[in-house]
Amino acid sequence: MSATKPTPLSGFPELLPAERFVELQVIDQLRATFELHGFAPIETRAAEPLEQLLRKGEIDKEVYLLQRLQGARESADTEGTRPTADGSNVDASHVDGSSGALAAGTLGLHFDLTVPFARYVLENAGKLDFPFRRYQIQKGWRGERPQEGRYREFTQADIDVVARDSLAFHHDVEVARVMAEALATLPLPPLRLQINNRKLIEGFYQGIGAPDIAAVMRVIDKIDKVPVEILRTMLADEAGLTGDQAAICLELAAIRSSDTSFVGRVQALGVQHPLLDEGLSELAAVIEGCSGLNSDRFTAEADLSIARGLDYYTGTVFETRMAGFEGLGSVCSGGRYDSLATDGTTSYPGVGISLGVTRLLMPLFGRKKLTATRSVPSAVLVALPDDDSRAACDQIAQRLRGRGIATEVSPTAQKYGKQIRYAERRGIPFVWFPAGDDAGSEHQVKDIRSGEQVAADPAAWLPPTEDLRPQVLVADA
């Protein structure tokens, strides 16, 4: 076996124990919130047929292939090709049938949770009750260039409501509120959920007579990256707008509001169209639904510059920014789609939102903004008086464990001072000293942070609630 130091594999995050405790607590809080609202958990397979993953032709260079090593060698021998080291960044000629390197039935790892969910709905439609409310917390893989906030392996947390043939609008409000409630409980820097509506902006652009609505949307979508004067020129050159049309589109995109006052501001621009009115009404309903959750740590707001994936979404759209980490882009996105899946006779519309758990947490870990109070689950270390006492100490530990207290026994029978220092290094807050053989001798437990030591009964003693498990520790800003 090689003695060389292993090289880190870029884009595949690994967590230290304290970081993993944080991630698990975040996931547990998400699960608890989702289940409180009646969302059921599912898990889909990691691999999908390549043609299913690439059916929209959008990310053919980001899919990781799943291939047997022997099969890859045989392919290299017969086709004169060689698989890439990580299976990613597949040349487009290999996925459109022009090369024999990727045979029919080739599998790829899923790059999000929506594509496998669409397939899952079609395959299980006869077993599901609609509207079907699902949450899914699972890993995905993308073969893209790693950078802060973008990883090759990552965890997402998705919620969706999907129906057969038609989906009531109130589910748009519900999904936004559920995710807003989940985000508001997380120990994170302040988050801003930005909400818009495709009907609103498309109706507005139709109302001003824009000749190419899709082009206007593409330009406005760059508003956070491109100066306004350049956007004005792009709206003229790429979308065919007049100077007045471009100016009013930029006015619309500048509107932000955490209440429904945006409705009056849009109406004051003087543009009229039935689709605009419908979009205004829907967006106002979503904002009202989330308003009770607004605080200094979380805000849901109407942001009329949001124009994400508008060829895919058909109504409500969401994006989320984290204070101090705006360069990450959106950490939680989604919206309404009227055709999640179809079998040719029945369509399945849905609304959903996806939180990038890894995208959210890894930058916070990297900048030491988030950790756990300790790196082990143990709240108690049972001290070992001597080697002959190990069985008795194991019994004490088991009694504490039986009451839900994570406990370990000291690995060696050193002097008590050294055993206490061992507990300190591991972050274990309490050391348990077993009762001696003398009549009347009592068990003692010591809080090694304060030095307080008291008599304790292993059948009754409990640590403070905050010490039972590692807690998330947020660094000062």
Tab-separated table of C-alpha atoms in Angstrom:
chain	number	residue	atom	x	y	z
A	1	MET	CA	0.000	0.000	0.000
A	2	SER	CA	1.374	3.441	-0.950
A	3	ALA	CA	2.648	5.603	1.902
A	4	THR	CA	2.150	8.848	-0.004
A	5	LYS	CA	-0.261	11.377	1.428
A	6	PRO	CA	-3.638	11.211	-0.335
A	7	THR	CA	-4.592	14.114	-2.577
A	8	PRO	CA	-7.963	15.772	-1.835
A	9	LEU	CA	-10.596	15.124	-4.497
A	10	SER	CA	-11.920	18.512	-5.560
A	11	GLY	CA	-15.651	19.047	-5.447
A	12	PHE	CA	-16.468	16.096	-3.170
A	13	PRO	CA	-16.837	17.620	0.312
A	14	GLU	CA	-15.991	15.625	3.422
A	15	LEU	CA	-17.050	16.801	6.850
A	16	LEU	CA	-15.323	16.709	10.209
A	17	PRO	CA	-17.469	15.305	13.043
A	18	ALA	CA	-18.524	18.733	14.373
A	19	GLU	CA	-19.551	19.786	10.855
A	20	ARG	CA	-21.474	16.578	10.317
A	21	PHE	CA	-23.381	17.167	13.566
A	22	VAL	CA	-24.422	20.575	12.195
A	23	GLU	CA	-25.497	19.106	8.859
A	24	LEU	CA	-27.523	16.379	10.567
A	25	GLN	CA	-29.241	18.892	12.828
A	26	VAL	CA	-30.122	21.062	9.837
A	27	ILE	CA	-31.504	18.023	8.020
A	28	ASP	CA	-33.462	16.945	11.114
A	29	GLN	CA	-34.998	20.408	11.454
A	30	LEU	CA	-35.956	20.405	7.782
A	31	ARG	CA	-37.502	16.945	8.091
A	32	ALA	CA	-39.442	17.938	11.188
A	33	THR	CA	-40.894	21.034	9.507
A	34	PHE	CA	-41.769	19.203	6.294
A	35	GLU	CA	-43.488	16.385	8.180
A	36	LEU	CA	-45.421	18.826	10.380
A	37	HIS	CA	-47.040	20.009	7.161
A	38	GLY	CA	-47.861	16.504	5.971
A	39	PHE	CA	-45.093	16.020	3.405
A	40	ALA	CA	-44.104	12.359	3.031
A	41	PRO	CA	-40.485	11.240	2.561
A	42	ILE	CA	-39.315	9.412	-0.535
A	43	GLU	CA	-35.950	8.327	-1.860
A	44	THR	CA	-35.247	7.713	-5.520
A	45	ARG	CA	-32.432	5.694	-7.036
A	46	ALA	CA	-29.096	7.413	-7.670
A	47	ALA	CA	-28.903	6.410	-11.346
A	48	GLU	CA	-31.197	7.130	-14.277
A	49	PRO	CA	-30.973	6.188	-17.968
A	50	LEU	CA	-28.830	8.780	-19.689
A	51	GLU	CA	-31.526	9.631	-22.224
A	52	GLN	CA	-33.869	10.438	-19.322
A	53	LEU	CA	-31.337	12.749	-17.673
A	54	LEU	CA	-30.557	14.542	-20.944
A	55	ARG	CA	-34.058	14.776	-22.335
A	56	LYS	CA	-33.907	18.590	-22.256
A	57	GLY	CA	-30.370	18.707	-23.592
A	58	GLU	CA	-29.289	21.305	-21.049
A	59	ILE	CA	-26.459	19.769	-19.066
A	60	ASP	CA	-24.956	17.002	-21.189
A	61	LYS	CA	-21.465	18.010	-20.034
A	62	GLU	CA	-22.317	17.729	-16.317
A	63	VAL	CA	-23.522	14.128	-15.980
A	64	TYR	CA	-21.430	11.510	-14.218
A	65	LEU	CA	-21.652	8.163	-15.941
A	66	LEU	CA	-22.152	4.923	-14.047
A	67	GLN	CA	-20.071	2.244	-15.738
A	68	ARG	CA	-18.510	-1.095	-14.836
A	69	LEU	CA	-14.722	-0.978	-14.899
A	70	GLN	CA	-14.551	-4.089	-17.087
A	71	GLY	CA	-17.131	-2.582	-19.431
A	72	ALA	CA	-15.097	0.621	-19.699
A	73	ARG	CA	-11.964	-1.370	-20.579
A	74	GLU	CA	-13.791	-3.388	-23.198
A	75	SER	CA	-15.196	-0.203	-24.716
A	76	ALA	CA	-11.722	1.373	-24.803
A	77	ASP	CA	-10.311	-1.716	-26.532
A	78	THR	CA	-13.045	-2.008	-29.154
A	79	GLU	CA	-13.790	1.636	-29.849
A	80	GLY	CA	-10.357	3.168	-29.401
A	81	THR	CA	-11.713	5.440	-26.703
A	82	ARG	CA	-10.739	5.891	-23.074
A	83	PRO	CA	-13.137	6.882	-20.280
A	84	THR	CA	-12.296	10.040	-18.373
A	85	ALA	CA	-10.828	9.700	-14.891
A	86	ASP	CA	-14.061	10.643	-13.138
A	87	GLY	CA	-16.636	9.844	-15.792
A	88	SER	CA	-17.726	13.481	-16.090
A	89	ASN	CA	-17.600	16.118	-18.827
A	90	VAL	CA	-18.754	13.689	-21.498
A	91	ASP	CA	-18.400	15.034	-25.017
A	92	ALA	CA	-21.782	15.754	-26.604
A	93	SER	CA	-20.971	13.417	-29.485
A	94	HIS	CA	-21.050	10.581	-27.003
A	95	VAL	CA	-24.594	11.257	-25.846
A	96	ASP	CA	-26.436	11.848	-29.095
A	97	GLY	CA	-25.857	8.433	-30.645
A	98	SER	CA	-23.063	9.463	-33.002
A	99	SER	CA	-20.502	7.427	-31.062
A	100	GLY	CA	-20.629	3.822	-29.935
A	101	ALA	CA	-18.798	4.722	-26.739
A	102	LEU	CA	-22.076	5.158	-24.846
A	103	ALA	CA	-24.483	2.375	-25.667
A	104	ALA	CA	-28.224	2.459	-25.227
A	105	GLY	CA	-29.062	1.875	-21.574
A	106	THR	CA	-26.058	3.833	-20.294
A	107	LEU	CA	-26.732	5.088	-16.769
A	108	GLY	CA	-25.863	8.455	-15.257
A	109	LEU	CA	-25.998	9.744	-11.679
A	110	HIS	CA	-28.820	12.215	-11.172
A	111	PHE	CA	-27.809	15.884	-11.086
A	112	ASP	CA	-30.908	17.090	-9.228
A	113	LEU	CA	-33.943	15.545	-7.552
A	114	THR	CA	-36.603	16.844	-9.949
A	115	VAL	CA	-35.809	14.630	-12.945
A	116	PRO	CA	-35.945	11.386	-10.909
A	117	PHE	CA	-39.058	12.647	-9.112
A	118	ALA	CA	-40.844	13.170	-12.440
A	119	ARG	CA	-40.004	9.593	-13.424
A	120	TYR	CA	-41.046	8.354	-9.963
A	121	VAL	CA	-44.462	10.005	-10.297
A	122	LEU	CA	-45.091	8.392	-13.672
A	123	GLU	CA	-44.015	4.934	-12.484
A	124	ASN	CA	-45.999	5.081	-9.242
A	125	ALA	CA	-49.019	7.167	-10.253
A	126	GLY	CA	-51.356	4.258	-9.550
A	127	LYS	CA	-50.032	3.959	-5.982
A	128	LEU	CA	-49.989	7.648	-5.052
A	129	ASP	CA	-52.792	9.786	-3.672
A	130	PHE	CA	-53.005	13.150	-5.426
A	131	PRO	CA	-52.233	15.862	-4.681
A	132	PHE	CA	-49.054	14.076	-3.625
A	133	ARG	CA	-46.931	15.951	-1.074
A	134	ARG	CA	-43.327	14.799	-1.049
A	135	TYR	CA	-40.058	15.752	0.526
A	136	GLN	CA	-36.725	14.316	-0.483
A	137	ILE	CA	-33.316	14.883	1.122
A	138	GLN	CA	-30.687	13.160	-0.939
A	139	LYS	CA	-27.358	13.518	-2.721
A	140	GLY	CA	-26.856	14.575	-6.325
A	141	TRP	CA	-23.807	14.722	-8.596
A	142	ARG	CA	-22.657	17.173	-11.265
A	143	GLY	CA	-19.399	17.101	-13.179
A	144	GLU	CA	-18.882	20.853	-13.156
A	145	ARG	CA	-15.907	22.980	-12.165
A	146	PRO	CA	-15.801	23.086	-8.352
A	147	GLN	CA	-15.888	26.464	-6.611
A	148	GLU	CA	-17.389	27.892	-3.436
A	149	GLY	CA	-21.062	26.979	-3.455
A	150	ARG	CA	-20.706	24.552	-6.380
A	151	TYR	CA	-19.715	20.962	-5.783
A	152	ARG	CA	-19.584	17.711	-7.702
A	153	GLU	CA	-21.338	15.843	-4.902
A	154	PHE	CA	-23.930	17.619	-2.815
A	155	THR	CA	-27.081	17.206	-0.725
A	156	GLN	CA	-30.392	18.826	-1.632
A	157	ALA	CA	-33.665	19.074	0.273
A	158	ASP	CA	-36.731	19.335	-1.957
A	159	ILE	CA	-40.449	19.657	-1.300
A	160	ASP	CA	-43.120	19.427	-3.993
A	161	VAL	CA	-46.860	19.152	-4.326
A	162	VAL	CA	-47.904	17.440	-7.542
A	163	ALA	CA	-51.426	16.731	-8.799
A	164	ARG	CA	-53.124	14.939	-11.651
A	165	ASP	CA	-54.304	17.233	-14.504
A	166	SER	CA	-54.712	20.409	-12.408
A	167	LEU	CA	-53.169	21.845	-9.233
A	168	ALA	CA	-54.911	24.497	-7.132
A	169	PHE	CA	-52.967	27.752	-6.723
A	170	HIS	CA	-53.115	27.652	-2.925
A	171	HIS	CA	-50.350	25.032	-3.061
A	172	ASP	CA	-47.985	27.749	-4.374
A	173	VAL	CA	-48.640	29.650	-1.153
A	174	GLU	CA	-48.270	26.495	0.919
A	175	VAL	CA	-44.922	25.421	-0.552
A	176	ALA	CA	-43.488	28.915	-0.118
A	177	ARG	CA	-44.677	29.074	3.469
A	178	VAL	CA	-43.403	25.615	4.404
A	179	MET	CA	-39.914	26.301	3.075
A	180	ALA	CA	-39.966	29.781	4.613
A	181	GLU	CA	-40.878	28.235	7.970
A	182	ALA	CA	-38.092	25.667	7.610
A	183	LEU	CA	-35.499	28.303	6.698
A	184	ALA	CA	-36.578	30.592	9.524
A	185	THR	CA	-35.700	27.886	12.085
A	186	LEU	CA	-32.171	27.209	10.831
A	187	PRO	CA	-29.096	28.593	12.658
A	188	LEU	CA	-27.852	30.552	9.656
A	189	PRO	CA	-27.023	34.124	8.654
A	190	PRO	CA	-30.104	36.125	7.616
A	191	LEU	CA	-31.887	34.703	4.576
A	192	ARG	CA	-33.988	36.533	1.998
A	193	LEU	CA	-36.583	34.532	0.034
A	194	GLN	CA	-37.227	36.421	-3.213
A	195	ILE	CA	-40.517	35.654	-4.943
A	196	ASN	CA	-41.839	36.635	-8.359
A	197	ASN	CA	-44.430	35.371	-10.824
A	198	ARG	CA	-43.992	34.574	-14.504
A	199	LYS	CA	-47.526	35.686	-15.323
A	200	LEU	CA	-46.847	39.082	-13.798
A	201	ILE	CA	-43.733	39.887	-15.802
A	202	GLU	CA	-44.886	38.208	-18.999
A	203	GLY	CA	-48.206	40.071	-18.823
A	204	PHE	CA	-46.319	43.319	-18.197
A	205	TYR	CA	-44.072	42.790	-21.212
A	206	GLN	CA	-47.085	41.948	-23.357
A	207	GLY	CA	-48.820	45.057	-22.062
A	208	ILE	CA	-45.997	47.324	-23.265
A	209	GLY	CA	-45.901	45.576	-26.641
A	210	ALA	CA	-42.480	43.935	-26.306
A	211	PRO	CA	-41.714	42.148	-29.614
A	212	ASP	CA	-39.632	39.351	-28.023
A	213	ILE	CA	-40.742	38.572	-24.471
A	214	ALA	CA	-38.250	35.741	-23.964
A	215	ALA	CA	-35.384	38.039	-24.927
A	216	VAL	CA	-36.534	40.669	-22.405
A	217	MET	CA	-36.583	38.012	-19.698
A	218	ARG	CA	-33.074	36.844	-20.566
A	219	VAL	CA	-31.707	40.375	-20.319
A	220	ILE	CA	-33.551	41.262	-17.094
A	221	ASP	CA	-32.238	38.041	-15.554
A	222	LYS	CA	-28.759	39.631	-15.686
A	223	ILE	CA	-29.764	42.602	-13.558
A	224	ASP	CA	-27.575	41.552	-10.594
A	225	LYS	CA	-24.504	41.173	-12.796
A	226	VAL	CA	-24.705	43.952	-15.406
A	227	PRO	CA	-24.861	47.761	-14.923
A	228	VAL	CA	-28.222	49.362	-15.694
A	229	GLU	CA	-26.938	51.367	-18.659
A	230	ILE	CA	-25.597	48.242	-20.312
A	231	LEU	CA	-28.906	46.493	-19.634
A	232	ARG	CA	-30.706	49.385	-21.300
A	233	THR	CA	-28.565	48.905	-24.418
A	234	MET	CA	-29.081	45.148	-24.367
A	235	LEU	CA	-32.848	45.563	-24.128
A	236	ALA	CA	-32.710	47.644	-27.285
A	237	ASP	CA	-30.208	45.535	-29.226
A	238	GLU	CA	-31.245	42.017	-28.137
A	239	ALA	CA	-34.929	42.422	-27.281
A	240	GLY	CA	-35.925	45.175	-29.740
A	241	LEU	CA	-37.332	47.562	-27.112
A	242	THR	CA	-37.622	51.295	-27.533
A	243	GLY	CA	-35.984	53.578	-24.988
A	244	ASP	CA	-39.291	54.116	-23.177
A	245	GLN	CA	-40.067	50.395	-23.127
A	246	ALA	CA	-36.620	49.574	-21.764
A	247	ALA	CA	-36.956	52.249	-19.070
A	248	ILE	CA	-40.299	50.943	-17.796
A	249	CYS	CA	-39.031	47.334	-17.780
A	250	LEU	CA	-36.118	48.423	-15.586
A	251	GLU	CA	-38.529	50.280	-13.306
A	252	LEU	CA	-40.545	47.102	-12.869
A	253	ALA	CA	-37.421	45.048	-12.123
A	254	ALA	CA	-36.375	47.503	-9.410
A	255	ILE	CA	-39.518	46.937	-7.332
A	256	ARG	CA	-39.017	45.074	-4.038
A	257	SER	CA	-41.425	44.748	-1.135
A	258	SER	CA	-41.882	42.512	1.905
A	259	ASP	CA	-45.614	43.287	1.884
A	260	THR	CA	-48.238	43.688	-0.829
A	261	SER	CA	-47.440	47.361	-1.473
A	262	PHE	CA	-45.684	46.242	-4.673
A	263	VAL	CA	-49.127	45.821	-6.270
A	264	GLY	CA	-49.835	49.545	-6.184
A	265	ARG	CA	-46.315	50.362	-7.396
A	266	VAL	CA	-46.739	48.103	-10.420
A	267	GLN	CA	-50.181	49.483	-11.185
A	268	ALA	CA	-48.774	53.028	-10.978
A	269	LEU	CA	-46.589	52.229	-14.004
A	270	GLY	CA	-49.785	52.311	-16.075
A	271	VAL	CA	-49.400	48.996	-17.909
A	272	GLN	CA	-52.522	46.880	-18.350
A	273	HIS	CA	-52.962	43.248	-19.314
A	274	PRO	CA	-55.157	40.408	-17.924
A	275	LEU	CA	-52.136	38.145	-17.389
A	276	LEU	CA	-50.429	40.922	-15.414
A	277	ASP	CA	-53.468	41.227	-13.147
A	278	GLU	CA	-53.509	37.469	-12.557
A	279	GLY	CA	-49.813	37.433	-11.719
A	280	LEU	CA	-50.159	40.371	-9.320
A	281	SER	CA	-52.980	38.623	-7.485
A	282	GLU	CA	-51.032	35.350	-7.183
A	283	LEU	CA	-47.825	37.001	-6.013
A	284	ALA	CA	-49.717	39.058	-3.420
A	285	ALA	CA	-51.247	35.856	-2.040
A	286	VAL	CA	-47.833	34.193	-1.675
A	287	ILE	CA	-46.323	37.254	0.029
A	288	GLU	CA	-49.249	37.472	2.447
A	289	GLY	CA	-48.874	33.759	3.209
A	290	CYS	CA	-45.228	34.219	4.233
A	291	SER	CA	-45.494	37.598	5.954
A	292	GLY	CA	-45.944	36.201	9.456
A	293	LEU	CA	-42.513	34.566	9.297
A	294	ASN	CA	-40.532	37.735	8.617
A	295	SER	CA	-37.924	38.554	11.257
A	296	ASP	CA	-34.413	39.952	11.547
A	297	ARG	CA	-33.113	36.551	10.406
A	298	PHE	CA	-35.577	35.795	7.613
A	299	THR	CA	-37.483	37.882	5.085
A	300	ALA	CA	-39.814	36.851	2.284
A	301	GLU	CA	-40.193	39.588	-0.299
A	302	ALA	CA	-41.596	40.266	-3.733
A	303	ASP	CA	-38.646	40.847	-6.058
A	304	LEU	CA	-39.750	41.652	-9.583
A	305	SER	CA	-36.279	41.151	-11.044
A	306	ILE	CA	-36.360	37.382	-10.489
A	307	ALA	CA	-36.633	35.606	-13.827
A	308	ARG	CA	-35.099	32.182	-13.292
A	309	GLY	CA	-35.705	29.443	-15.857
A	310	LEU	CA	-38.825	31.079	-17.129
A	311	ASP	CA	-39.085	28.734	-20.105
A	312	TYR	CA	-39.660	26.005	-17.498
A	313	TYR	CA	-41.705	27.693	-14.781
A	314	THR	CA	-45.259	28.831	-15.432
A	315	GLY	CA	-46.209	30.942	-12.411
A	316	THR	CA	-44.590	31.495	-9.005
A	317	VAL	CA	-40.770	31.482	-8.908
A	318	PHE	CA	-38.425	31.522	-5.892
A	319	GLU	CA	-34.806	32.361	-5.186
A	320	THR	CA	-33.036	32.763	-1.838
A	321	ARG	CA	-29.938	34.762	-0.900
A	322	MET	CA	-27.886	34.488	2.303
A	323	ALA	CA	-26.563	37.702	3.886
A	324	GLY	CA	-22.812	38.045	3.508
A	325	PHE	CA	-22.730	35.263	0.912
A	326	GLU	CA	-24.528	36.900	-1.987
A	327	GLY	CA	-21.783	35.715	-4.337
A	328	LEU	CA	-23.090	32.170	-3.931
A	329	GLY	CA	-26.206	33.121	-5.835
A	330	SER	CA	-29.437	31.448	-4.873
A	331	VAL	CA	-29.224	28.734	-2.192
A	332	CYS	CA	-32.903	27.763	-2.406
A	333	SER	CA	-34.877	27.958	-5.648
A	334	GLY	CA	-37.976	26.631	-7.348
A	335	GLY	CA	-41.417	27.479	-8.608
A	336	ARG	CA	-44.605	26.399	-10.336
A	337	TYR	CA	-44.451	24.069	-13.351
A	338	ASP	CA	-47.612	22.975	-15.106
A	339	SER	CA	-46.063	19.863	-16.620
A	340	LEU	CA	-43.748	18.055	-14.225
A	341	ALA	CA	-44.410	14.855	-16.141
A	342	THR	CA	-46.835	13.379	-18.660
A	343	ASP	CA	-47.594	9.905	-19.911
A	344	GLY	CA	-49.167	11.206	-23.096
A	345	THR	CA	-52.723	11.217	-21.778
A	346	THR	CA	-52.365	12.583	-18.241
A	347	SER	CA	-50.231	15.480	-17.094
A	348	TYR	CA	-48.918	16.080	-13.599
A	349	PRO	CA	-48.516	19.763	-12.695
A	350	GLY	CA	-46.591	20.690	-9.579
A	351	VAL	CA	-44.982	23.363	-7.475
A	352	GLY	CA	-41.785	22.855	-5.547
A	353	ILE	CA	-38.697	24.374	-4.039
A	354	SER	CA	-35.199	22.967	-3.513
A	355	LEU	CA	-32.697	23.894	-0.800
A	356	GLY	CA	-29.017	23.299	-1.530
A	357	VAL	CA	-27.915	21.952	1.868
A	358	THR	CA	-24.262	21.521	0.867
A	359	ARG	CA	-24.247	24.810	-1.033
A	360	LEU	CA	-25.560	26.529	2.084
A	361	LEU	CA	-23.349	24.925	4.728
A	362	MET	CA	-19.910	24.377	3.182
A	363	PRO	CA	-19.053	28.104	2.812
A	364	LEU	CA	-20.113	28.623	6.443
A	365	PHE	CA	-17.863	25.792	7.572
A	366	GLY	CA	-15.006	27.106	5.452
A	367	ARG	CA	-15.231	30.552	7.041
A	368	LYS	CA	-15.650	29.165	10.573
A	369	LYS	CA	-19.122	30.665	10.879
A	370	LEU	CA	-20.784	27.438	11.966
A	371	THR	CA	-19.693	24.470	14.062
A	372	ALA	CA	-20.947	22.250	16.891
A	373	THR	CA	-20.375	22.537	20.627
A	374	ARG	CA	-18.459	19.245	20.581
A	375	SER	CA	-17.139	16.683	18.118
A	376	VAL	CA	-18.511	13.583	19.858
A	377	PRO	CA	-22.054	12.632	20.847
A	378	SER	CA	-20.952	11.599	24.355
A	379	ALA	CA	-22.262	13.746	27.193
A	380	VAL	CA	-20.611	11.606	29.884
A	381	LEU	CA	-17.273	9.865	30.307
A	382	VAL	CA	-17.341	7.173	32.984
A	383	ALA	CA	-13.961	7.284	34.683
A	384	LEU	CA	-12.163	3.971	35.173
A	385	PRO	CA	-10.656	3.481	38.674
A	386	ASP	CA	-8.679	0.418	37.580
A	387	ASP	CA	-8.743	-2.238	34.885
A	388	ASP	CA	-10.672	-4.672	37.090
A	389	SER	CA	-13.535	-2.140	37.295
A	390	ARG	CA	-14.255	-2.051	33.553
A	391	ALA	CA	-17.257	-4.393	33.701
A	392	ALA	CA	-18.836	-2.346	36.527
A	393	CYS	CA	-18.173	0.904	34.637
A	394	ASP	CA	-19.706	-0.592	31.490
A	395	GLN	CA	-22.841	-1.334	33.506
A	396	ILE	CA	-23.024	2.272	34.722
A	397	ALA	CA	-22.607	3.516	31.155
A	398	GLN	CA	-25.337	1.169	29.950
A	399	ARG	CA	-27.762	2.426	32.607
A	400	LEU	CA	-27.146	6.007	31.459
A	401	ARG	CA	-27.495	5.021	27.784
A	402	GLY	CA	-30.775	3.282	28.574
A	403	ARG	CA	-32.117	6.695	29.605
A	404	GLY	CA	-30.942	8.384	26.416
A	405	ILE	CA	-27.647	9.804	27.687
A	406	ALA	CA	-24.755	9.236	25.246
A	407	THR	CA	-21.957	7.757	27.363
A	408	GLU	CA	-18.537	6.206	26.892
A	409	VAL	CA	-16.126	4.556	29.311
A	410	SER	CA	-12.584	5.839	29.667
A	411	PRO	CA	-10.226	3.799	27.457
A	412	THR	CA	-7.536	3.507	30.139
A	413	ALA	CA	-7.326	3.427	33.930
A	414	GLN	CA	-5.014	6.433	34.247
A	415	LYS	CA	-5.017	8.933	37.084
A	416	TYR	CA	-8.328	10.763	37.249
A	417	GLY	CA	-6.654	14.032	36.238
A	418	LYS	CA	-5.544	12.499	32.934
A	419	GLN	CA	-8.992	11.016	32.344
A	420	ILE	CA	-10.541	14.441	32.902
A	421	ARG	CA	-8.120	15.970	30.404
A	422	TYR	CA	-9.084	13.229	27.933
A	423	ALA	CA	-12.738	14.258	28.313
A	424	GLU	CA	-11.767	17.924	27.846
A	425	ARG	CA	-9.944	17.157	24.583
A	426	ARG	CA	-13.006	15.355	23.253
A	427	GLY	CA	-15.407	18.024	24.436
A	428	ILE	CA	-17.284	15.687	26.794
A	429	PRO	CA	-18.873	17.940	29.445
A	430	PHE	CA	-19.340	15.451	32.331
A	431	VAL	CA	-17.100	12.873	34.001
A	432	TRP	CA	-18.741	10.164	36.132
A	433	PHE	CA	-16.799	8.776	39.102
A	434	PRO	CA	-18.108	5.356	40.195
A	435	ALA	CA	-18.890	4.713	43.859
A	436	GLY	CA	-16.100	3.000	45.798
A	437	ASP	CA	-16.328	-0.204	47.760
A	438	ASP	CA	-16.709	1.596	51.099
A	439	ALA	CA	-20.127	1.510	52.758
A	440	GLY	CA	-22.036	4.689	52.003
A	441	SER	CA	-19.850	5.602	49.038
A	442	GLU	CA	-21.804	7.411	46.304
A	443	HIS	CA	-21.421	7.924	42.603
A	444	GLN	CA	-20.205	11.425	41.727
A	445	VAL	CA	-20.574	13.391	38.496
A	446	LYS	CA	-18.451	16.417	37.628
A	447	ASP	CA	-19.146	19.217	35.178
A	448	ILE	CA	-15.565	19.716	34.033
A	449	ARG	CA	-16.349	23.158	32.622
A	450	SER	CA	-17.467	24.675	35.934
A	451	GLY	CA	-15.739	22.238	38.270
A	452	GLU	CA	-19.002	21.526	40.100
A	453	GLN	CA	-19.176	17.939	41.395
A	454	VAL	CA	-22.253	16.370	42.981
A	455	ALA	CA	-23.529	12.985	44.136
A	456	ALA	CA	-25.590	11.292	41.418
A	457	ASP	CA	-27.714	8.204	40.864
A	458	PRO	CA	-27.272	6.604	37.391
A	459	ALA	CA	-30.968	5.690	37.484
A	460	ALA	CA	-32.114	9.289	37.956
A	461	TRP	CA	-29.419	11.842	37.008
A	462	LEU	CA	-29.881	13.890	33.839
A	463	PRO	CA	-27.585	16.497	32.291
A	464	PRO	CA	-29.062	19.841	31.240
A	465	THR	CA	-31.068	19.499	28.031
A	466	GLU	CA	-28.561	21.561	26.042
A	467	ASP	CA	-25.792	19.118	26.984
A	468	LEU	CA	-27.599	15.949	25.937
A	469	ARG	CA	-26.485	16.316	22.321
A	470	PRO	CA	-24.032	18.529	20.447
A	471	GLN	CA	-25.582	21.911	19.677
A	472	VAL	CA	-25.024	24.148	16.684
A	473	LEU	CA	-22.662	26.984	17.502
A	474	VAL	CA	-22.939	30.124	15.378
A	475	ALA	CA	-19.850	32.331	15.364
A	476	ASP	CA	-20.256	36.034	16.037
A	477	ALA	CA	-20.514	38.116	12.883
